[in-house]
Short mmCIF file of C-alpha atoms in Angstrom, two decimals:
data_model
loop_
_atom_site.label_atom_id
_atom_site.label_comp_id
_atom_site.label_asym_id
_atom_site.label_seq_id
_atom_site.Cartn_x
_atom_site.Cartn_y
_atom_site.Cartn_z
CA UNK A 286 -222.17 -54.83 90.30
CA UNK A 287 -222.94 -52.71 93.19
CA UNK A 288 -220.45 -50.83 93.29
CA UNK A 289 -218.71 -49.87 89.60
CA UNK A 290 -215.30 -48.54 89.68
CA UNK A 291 -213.49 -46.60 87.28
CA UNK A 292 -210.01 -45.80 86.05
CA UNK A 293 -208.65 -42.90 84.91
CA UNK A 294 -205.40 -43.03 83.40
CA UNK A 295 -204.21 -39.40 82.65
CA UNK A 296 -201.27 -38.34 82.89
CA UNK A 297 -202.72 -34.38 82.88
CA UNK A 298 -204.18 -34.10 86.66
CA UNK A 299 -206.18 -31.06 85.88
CA UNK A 300 -207.69 -33.49 83.53
CA UNK A 301 -207.57 -36.82 85.21
CA UNK A 302 -209.33 -34.53 88.15
CA UNK A 303 -211.81 -32.34 86.15
CA UNK A 304 -212.97 -35.89 85.18
CA UNK A 305 -213.29 -38.01 88.16
CA UNK A 306 -215.57 -35.11 89.67
CA UNK A 307 -217.86 -35.69 86.81
CA UNK A 308 -217.54 -39.33 87.79
CA UNK A 309 -218.78 -39.11 91.40
CA UNK A 310 -221.14 -36.88 90.97
CA UNK A 311 -222.97 -39.41 88.77
CA UNK A 312 -221.73 -42.25 91.22
CA UNK A 313 -219.06 -43.95 90.41
CA UNK A 314 -216.54 -44.80 92.70
CA UNK A 315 -212.71 -43.51 90.66
CA UNK A 316 -209.39 -44.37 90.07
CA UNK A 317 -206.62 -42.75 89.12
CA UNK A 318 -202.86 -43.18 87.47
CA UNK A 319 -201.07 -40.22 85.60
CA UNK A 320 -198.75 -43.07 83.44
CA UNK A 321 -199.54 -46.72 82.19
CA UNK A 322 -197.77 -48.98 85.16
CA UNK A 323 -199.23 -47.55 88.09
CA UNK A 324 -202.23 -47.95 85.57
CA UNK A 325 -201.42 -51.54 85.38
CA UNK A 326 -200.26 -51.61 88.75
CA UNK A 327 -204.55 -50.23 89.56
CA UNK A 328 -205.78 -53.49 87.71
CA UNK A 329 -203.96 -56.00 88.69
CA UNK A 330 -205.23 -55.43 92.47
CA UNK A 331 -208.94 -53.77 91.91
CA UNK A 332 -211.99 -54.70 90.12
CA UNK A 333 -212.03 -52.48 87.33
CA UNK A 334 -215.48 -52.17 85.54
CA UNK A 335 -214.11 -49.16 83.12
CA UNK A 336 -210.61 -47.17 81.50
CA UNK A 337 -211.01 -44.49 80.38
CA UNK A 338 -207.21 -43.98 78.63
CA UNK A 339 -205.01 -40.76 77.46
CA UNK A 340 -202.95 -42.12 74.47
CA UNK A 341 -200.38 -39.55 74.57
CA UNK A 342 -198.95 -40.34 77.90
CA UNK A 343 -194.74 -40.60 78.57
CA UNK A 344 -193.21 -44.07 79.07
CA UNK A 345 -195.61 -46.42 77.71
CA UNK A 346 -198.41 -44.76 76.14
CA UNK A 347 -201.93 -45.37 75.88
CA UNK A 348 -201.91 -47.23 73.36
CA UNK A 349 -199.57 -50.10 74.67
CA UNK A 350 -201.17 -49.97 77.67
CA UNK A 351 -204.68 -50.88 76.34
CA UNK A 352 -203.15 -53.58 74.38
CA UNK A 353 -202.00 -55.38 77.68
CA UNK A 354 -205.34 -54.97 78.56
CA UNK A 355 -207.26 -56.59 75.97
CA UNK A 356 -204.37 -59.51 76.80
CA UNK A 357 -206.45 -60.58 79.49
CA UNK A 358 -209.86 -58.36 79.35
CA UNK A 359 -212.81 -57.54 77.48
CA UNK A 360 -213.37 -54.39 80.55
CA UNK A 361 -215.47 -51.59 78.43
CA UNK A 362 -211.87 -48.80 77.64
CA UNK A 363 -212.51 -45.77 75.96
CA UNK A 364 -209.63 -42.98 74.91
CA UNK A 365 -208.84 -40.07 75.24
CA UNK A 366 -206.70 -38.01 72.60
CA UNK A 367 -205.88 -35.00 71.31
CA UNK A 368 -205.76 -36.14 68.03
CA UNK A 369 -208.92 -35.84 66.21
CA UNK A 370 -208.01 -37.36 62.92
CA UNK A 371 -209.41 -40.34 61.71
CA UNK A 372 -206.62 -42.45 61.33
CA UNK A 373 -205.66 -40.98 65.07
CA UNK A 374 -209.39 -43.18 66.33
CA UNK A 375 -208.25 -46.22 63.77
CA UNK A 376 -205.59 -46.97 65.35
CA UNK A 377 -206.94 -46.09 68.74
CA UNK A 378 -209.77 -48.60 67.90
CA UNK A 379 -207.69 -51.44 66.40
CA UNK A 380 -205.54 -51.39 69.32
CA UNK A 381 -209.04 -52.66 70.77
CA UNK A 382 -210.37 -49.38 72.73
CA UNK A 383 -214.25 -49.03 72.18
CA UNK A 384 -214.50 -46.03 72.17
CA UNK A 385 -212.57 -42.94 71.58
CA UNK A 386 -213.25 -38.82 72.57
CA UNK A 387 -210.96 -36.09 71.23
CA UNK A 388 -209.39 -33.12 73.84
CA UNK A 389 -211.27 -31.07 74.80
CA UNK A 390 -214.59 -32.72 75.80
CA UNK A 391 -218.15 -31.74 76.93
CA UNK A 392 -217.45 -33.69 80.53
CA UNK A 393 -221.55 -34.19 80.06
CA UNK A 394 -221.15 -35.96 76.58
CA UNK A 395 -217.37 -37.87 78.43
CA UNK A 396 -220.23 -40.22 80.30
CA UNK A 397 -223.01 -40.20 78.39
CA UNK A 398 -220.25 -42.62 76.62
CA UNK A 399 -219.36 -44.36 80.30
CA UNK A 400 -222.85 -45.31 80.90
CA UNK A 401 -223.58 -46.37 77.72
CA UNK A 402 -219.73 -48.86 77.80
CA UNK A 403 -221.41 -50.17 81.21
CA UNK A 404 -224.33 -50.68 79.89
CA UNK A 405 -223.13 -53.14 77.47
CA UNK A 406 -220.46 -54.10 80.22
CA UNK A 407 -222.86 -54.95 83.61
CA UNK A 408 -225.38 -57.21 80.64
CA UNK A 409 -222.33 -59.79 80.71
CA UNK A 410 -222.69 -62.57 83.08
CA UNK A 411 -219.47 -63.70 84.35
CA UNK A 412 -220.95 -66.88 86.54
CA UNK A 413 -222.96 -67.84 83.58
CA UNK A 414 -223.69 -71.92 82.83
CA UNK A 415 -221.41 -73.47 80.24
CA UNK A 416 -224.32 -74.46 78.75
CA UNK A 417 -226.40 -72.33 76.50
CA UNK A 418 -229.62 -70.95 77.91
CA UNK A 419 -233.29 -70.27 75.27
CA UNK A 420 -231.63 -66.88 74.02
CA UNK A 421 -229.29 -68.06 71.60
CA UNK A 422 -229.03 -68.11 68.00
CA UNK A 423 -227.23 -71.00 65.28
CA UNK A 424 -225.82 -69.88 61.91
CA UNK A 425 -223.74 -72.76 60.21
CA UNK A 426 -220.81 -73.33 62.89
CA UNK A 427 -221.12 -71.03 64.68
CA UNK A 428 -223.74 -70.16 68.19
CA UNK A 429 -224.12 -67.26 70.23
CA UNK A 430 -226.28 -66.65 73.51
CA UNK A 431 -227.54 -63.42 74.03
CA UNK A 432 -228.03 -64.08 78.38
CA UNK A 433 -224.17 -65.01 78.53
CA UNK A 434 -222.61 -63.03 75.73
CA UNK A 435 -220.93 -66.94 74.74
CA UNK A 436 -219.65 -66.59 71.19
CA UNK A 437 -218.68 -70.10 70.04
CA UNK A 438 -217.02 -70.97 66.46
CA UNK A 439 -216.53 -74.82 65.61
CA UNK A 440 -216.16 -75.42 69.63
CA UNK A 441 -213.74 -72.98 70.15
CA UNK A 442 -214.84 -69.61 72.97
CA UNK A 443 -214.40 -66.54 70.59
CA UNK A 444 -213.83 -63.36 73.70
CA UNK A 445 -215.73 -60.74 72.42
CA UNK A 446 -215.68 -56.90 73.70
CA UNK A 447 -219.37 -55.87 74.40
CA UNK A 448 -219.26 -53.73 71.16
CA UNK A 449 -218.49 -56.49 69.22
CA UNK A 450 -220.94 -58.76 70.64
CA UNK A 451 -222.91 -56.18 70.20
CA UNK A 452 -222.56 -56.16 65.81
CA UNK A 453 -222.41 -59.37 65.55
CA UNK A 454 -225.30 -60.39 67.61
CA UNK A 455 -227.23 -57.62 64.90
CA UNK A 456 -225.89 -59.11 62.61
CA UNK A 457 -226.47 -62.48 63.10
CA UNK A 458 -230.09 -62.08 64.46
CA UNK A 459 -231.24 -61.24 60.69
CA UNK A 460 -229.76 -63.24 58.62
CA UNK A 461 -229.32 -61.53 54.89
CA UNK A 462 -230.26 -58.84 56.01
CA UNK A 463 -227.39 -56.02 54.92
CA UNK A 464 -226.09 -53.48 57.48
CA UNK A 465 -225.31 -50.22 55.96
CA UNK A 466 -222.32 -48.88 59.06
CA UNK A 467 -224.47 -46.01 59.69
CA UNK A 468 -227.28 -48.88 60.40
CA UNK A 469 -225.19 -50.61 62.60
CA UNK A 470 -223.70 -47.39 64.77
CA UNK A 471 -227.03 -45.73 65.70
CA UNK A 472 -228.00 -49.62 66.36
CA UNK A 473 -225.17 -50.72 68.43
CA UNK A 474 -224.38 -46.93 69.83
CA UNK A 475 -228.00 -45.11 70.26
CA UNK A 476 -226.20 -42.48 68.43
CA UNK A 477 -226.77 -40.72 65.41
CA UNK A 478 -223.99 -40.22 62.94
CA UNK A 479 -223.46 -36.55 61.95
CA UNK A 480 -220.25 -37.54 60.07
CA UNK A 481 -218.63 -39.98 58.26
CA UNK A 482 -215.79 -42.11 60.50
CA UNK A 483 -214.79 -45.65 60.11
CA UNK A 484 -215.47 -46.82 63.49
CA UNK A 485 -218.02 -49.87 62.33
CA UNK A 486 -215.11 -50.58 60.30
CA UNK A 487 -212.49 -51.35 62.29
CA UNK A 488 -215.00 -53.26 64.86
CA UNK A 489 -215.78 -55.27 62.15
CA UNK A 490 -212.23 -55.81 61.25
CA UNK A 491 -211.19 -56.96 64.71
CA UNK A 492 -214.32 -58.85 64.84
CA UNK A 493 -213.10 -60.85 61.78
CA UNK A 494 -209.68 -61.23 63.35
CA UNK A 495 -210.58 -63.10 66.14
CA UNK A 496 -213.31 -65.09 64.06
CA UNK A 497 -210.35 -65.90 62.02
CA UNK A 498 -212.40 -64.77 58.62
CA UNK A 499 -209.50 -65.19 57.08
CA UNK A 500 -209.02 -69.37 57.43
CA UNK A 501 -212.16 -69.51 56.76
CA UNK A 502 -213.26 -70.43 52.53
CA UNK A 503 -216.74 -69.77 53.25
CA UNK A 504 -217.15 -66.07 55.82
CA UNK A 505 -219.46 -65.81 58.40
CA UNK A 506 -219.17 -62.00 57.74
CA UNK A 507 -220.09 -61.14 54.29
CA UNK A 508 -218.82 -57.28 52.39
CA UNK A 509 -221.68 -56.18 50.41
CA UNK A 510 -219.85 -53.72 48.62
CA UNK A 511 -220.71 -50.15 48.62
CA UNK A 512 -223.40 -51.35 51.00
CA UNK A 513 -222.91 -53.06 54.02
CA UNK A 514 -222.28 -55.58 55.63
CA UNK A 515 -224.33 -59.76 56.47
CA UNK A 516 -224.57 -62.71 57.69
CA UNK A 517 -226.38 -65.45 56.14
CA UNK A 518 -227.92 -68.43 57.20
#
C-alpha cells in the first residue's frame, strides 16, 4: 500500500484540521468531512484505509455512520468523543468501532493508535487466493489462515475486523489456555492496561455474534468465569 488515505469526520473544524496536521506530517493523505453524510460520500469516491469518526454530530451521528460503514467494509474505525464513561465506550465499540479515543486527546497518542490499527489492516491481503495457504489453524469446524486473514466456520466465510481476527487467532493459537481480558488487551493492542475497561469483552461479544455462537451447542469461544476466555481443540 503506497499511499494510506485517512478520513477524518468531525463537525469541529479546528479539531479536524489539527488532526490533519499531525497525520500529514506522518505521511498520510487526509480527507476531511464535517458531517456523516459527506463522510459517506467520500468513502464511496475514495479508497479509504482508516476513519477517525466523531460520535456527536448534527444530522447522522458517528455511531450511525459507523454502522453504515460496517455493512460493507472492515476498515479500521477509531471513534472520537468527549464522552468518557465506560458505557459510552461500550456503545461505540458495539457499534463497530475498533478503538475509542476521548477528547481532549494528545495528538501523539492519537497518531500512535492510528499506526496500531493500520498495522493490522495492512496485513489484510485483498488479493489472497480463495484457498488457504500453509499458515493456518484448524479447530473443529473452524479454519483460520493468518496469511490472508480468512476465517471459515462450517464452510462459511466470516468477515472480521483486524482486531476481531487478532483476538480469535490469539485464542486459537493456544488451545486450552485461558487468557484474561488484560492479557488479551496487552497482546492484541500492544499496550499496557492501566485501568479496568470493557474493550475486550465488547469485541468478543461482537466476534461471537459474527460466529453465530448463540446458535451453537458447543461454543468455540468458552468463557471461564472470573478468569477469562479460551478455545478448546
